[in-house]
Short mmCIF file of C-alpha atoms in Angstrom, two decimals:
data_model
loop_
_atom_site.label_atom_id
_atom_site.label_comp_id
_atom_site.label_asym_id
_atom_site.label_seq_id
_atom_site.Cartn_x
_atom_site.Cartn_y
_atom_site.Cartn_z
CA MET A 116 -3.67 46.09 -4.87
CA VAL A 117 0.04 47.44 -5.86
CA GLU A 118 0.62 51.05 -5.17
CA GLY A 119 0.42 52.89 -8.49
CA GLN A 120 -1.32 50.90 -10.18
CA LYS A 121 -4.94 50.85 -11.58
CA PHE A 122 -7.26 48.30 -10.36
CA CYS A 123 -11.43 48.18 -10.84
CA GLN A 124 -13.66 46.15 -8.48
CA THR A 125 -16.78 43.85 -9.30
CA THR A 126 -20.08 42.84 -7.82
CA ASP A 127 -19.22 38.95 -6.32
CA PHE A 128 -21.95 36.68 -6.91
CA SER A 129 -22.67 32.85 -6.85
CA ARG A 130 -25.03 30.74 -8.22
CA SER A 131 -27.24 31.43 -5.11
CA ASP A 132 -27.67 35.05 -5.83
CA ALA A 133 -27.26 35.27 -9.30
CA TRP A 134 -29.58 37.84 -10.19
CA LYS A 135 -25.95 39.88 -9.63
CA LEU A 136 -24.79 38.47 -12.79
CA ILE A 137 -26.28 40.69 -15.36
CA PRO A 138 -25.20 44.09 -13.67
CA ALA A 139 -21.64 42.60 -13.05
CA PHE A 140 -21.97 41.60 -16.40
CA PHE A 141 -22.43 44.96 -17.74
CA ARG A 142 -19.66 46.31 -15.34
CA GLN A 143 -17.43 44.42 -16.22
CA LEU A 144 -18.12 45.13 -20.11
CA ASN A 145 -17.79 48.70 -19.47
CA ILE A 146 -14.20 48.45 -17.77
CA ILE A 147 -12.82 46.49 -20.31
CA ARG A 148 -14.04 49.02 -22.94
CA LYS A 149 -12.55 52.00 -21.03
CA GLU A 150 -9.21 50.43 -19.95
CA LYS A 151 -8.86 47.80 -22.97
CA PRO A 152 -6.62 45.68 -21.92
CA ASP A 153 -4.70 43.18 -23.76
CA ALA A 154 -5.29 40.23 -22.11
CA ILE A 155 -7.61 39.00 -19.07
CA ILE A 156 -6.73 37.16 -16.35
CA THR A 157 -8.64 35.31 -13.24
CA THR A 158 -8.20 32.28 -11.05
CA GLY A 159 -12.04 31.87 -10.98
CA ALA A 160 -15.51 31.81 -9.46
CA ALA A 161 -18.54 33.32 -11.52
CA PRO A 162 -17.43 37.15 -11.14
CA GLY A 163 -14.16 36.13 -13.56
CA LEU A 164 -15.96 33.87 -15.22
CA ILE A 165 -18.23 36.61 -16.58
CA CYS A 166 -15.31 39.19 -16.43
CA VAL A 167 -13.66 36.78 -18.90
CA PHE A 168 -17.19 36.26 -21.24
CA ALA A 169 -17.16 39.85 -21.61
CA GLY A 170 -13.67 39.93 -22.62
CA TRP A 171 -14.04 37.13 -25.38
CA LEU A 172 -16.78 39.10 -26.63
CA LEU A 173 -14.94 42.11 -27.27
CA ARG A 174 -12.39 40.46 -28.59
CA ARG A 175 -9.70 40.19 -25.66
CA LYS A 176 -7.13 37.05 -25.42
CA THR A 177 -8.48 35.74 -21.93
CA ILE A 178 -6.92 32.91 -19.48
CA TRP A 179 -8.57 30.88 -17.22
CA ILE A 180 -6.53 29.48 -14.29
CA ASP A 181 -8.82 27.18 -12.04
CA SER A 182 -8.14 26.92 -8.66
CA ILE A 183 -5.70 24.32 -6.66
CA ALA A 184 -9.01 23.09 -4.78
CA ASN A 185 -10.50 21.39 -7.61
CA VAL A 186 -8.72 18.31 -7.38
CA ASN A 187 -10.64 15.89 -8.98
CA ARG A 188 -12.00 17.86 -11.94
CA LEU A 189 -12.22 21.56 -13.10
CA SER A 190 -14.68 24.04 -11.55
CA LEU A 191 -17.97 24.28 -13.25
CA SER A 192 -17.02 27.90 -13.98
CA GLY A 193 -13.36 26.59 -15.34
CA ARG A 194 -15.71 23.89 -17.59
CA ILE A 195 -17.90 26.79 -18.72
CA ALA A 196 -14.87 29.06 -19.16
CA ALA A 197 -12.92 25.93 -21.58
CA LEU A 198 -15.84 26.68 -24.20
CA PHE A 199 -14.45 30.08 -25.10
CA VAL A 200 -11.72 31.45 -23.56
CA SER A 201 -8.09 31.24 -24.94
CA ARG A 202 -6.84 29.65 -22.40
CA VAL A 203 -7.12 27.69 -19.80
CA TYR A 204 -4.58 26.23 -16.98
CA THR A 205 -5.24 23.61 -14.30
CA GLN A 206 -3.13 23.27 -11.57
CA TRP A 207 -3.20 19.52 -11.41
CA GLN A 208 -1.36 17.54 -13.75
CA HIS A 209 -3.51 14.69 -13.98
CA LEU A 210 -6.49 17.34 -15.19
CA ALA A 211 -4.60 18.23 -17.89
CA THR A 212 -5.84 17.39 -21.89
CA ALA A 213 -5.50 19.16 -25.32
CA LYS A 214 -7.32 22.14 -24.19
CA ILE A 215 -6.64 22.27 -20.48
CA HIS A 216 -3.23 23.19 -19.87
CA TYR A 217 -0.95 22.24 -16.92
CA SER A 218 2.26 24.52 -16.48
CA GLY A 219 3.04 23.84 -13.03
CA ASN A 220 1.14 24.41 -9.63
CA ILE A 221 1.51 27.46 -7.51
CA PHE A 222 3.67 25.62 -5.14
CA GLY A 223 5.65 24.67 -7.65
#
């Protein structure tokens, strides 16, 4: 959180409690409609995936940055996000493809 800046929270969930996906999706959809962001950027996990999907439905720019923890392949959420987001980034050069971009890692 940055002082003086607005932020929104959402429900955390995973495959083990996927029933939380539906209410989280509608909450994120409403936040995006209200806030009208130019772009939505996430570093992953299921709630981030649902948020970029809601943004994609509302025709917002969407950016997925896959976790640095995924060394051998993109995360499941990252592989799903790659199907529709505007841009996908990996922090591992050997995972880059024509669709998955590498621009360096967070440790530079």
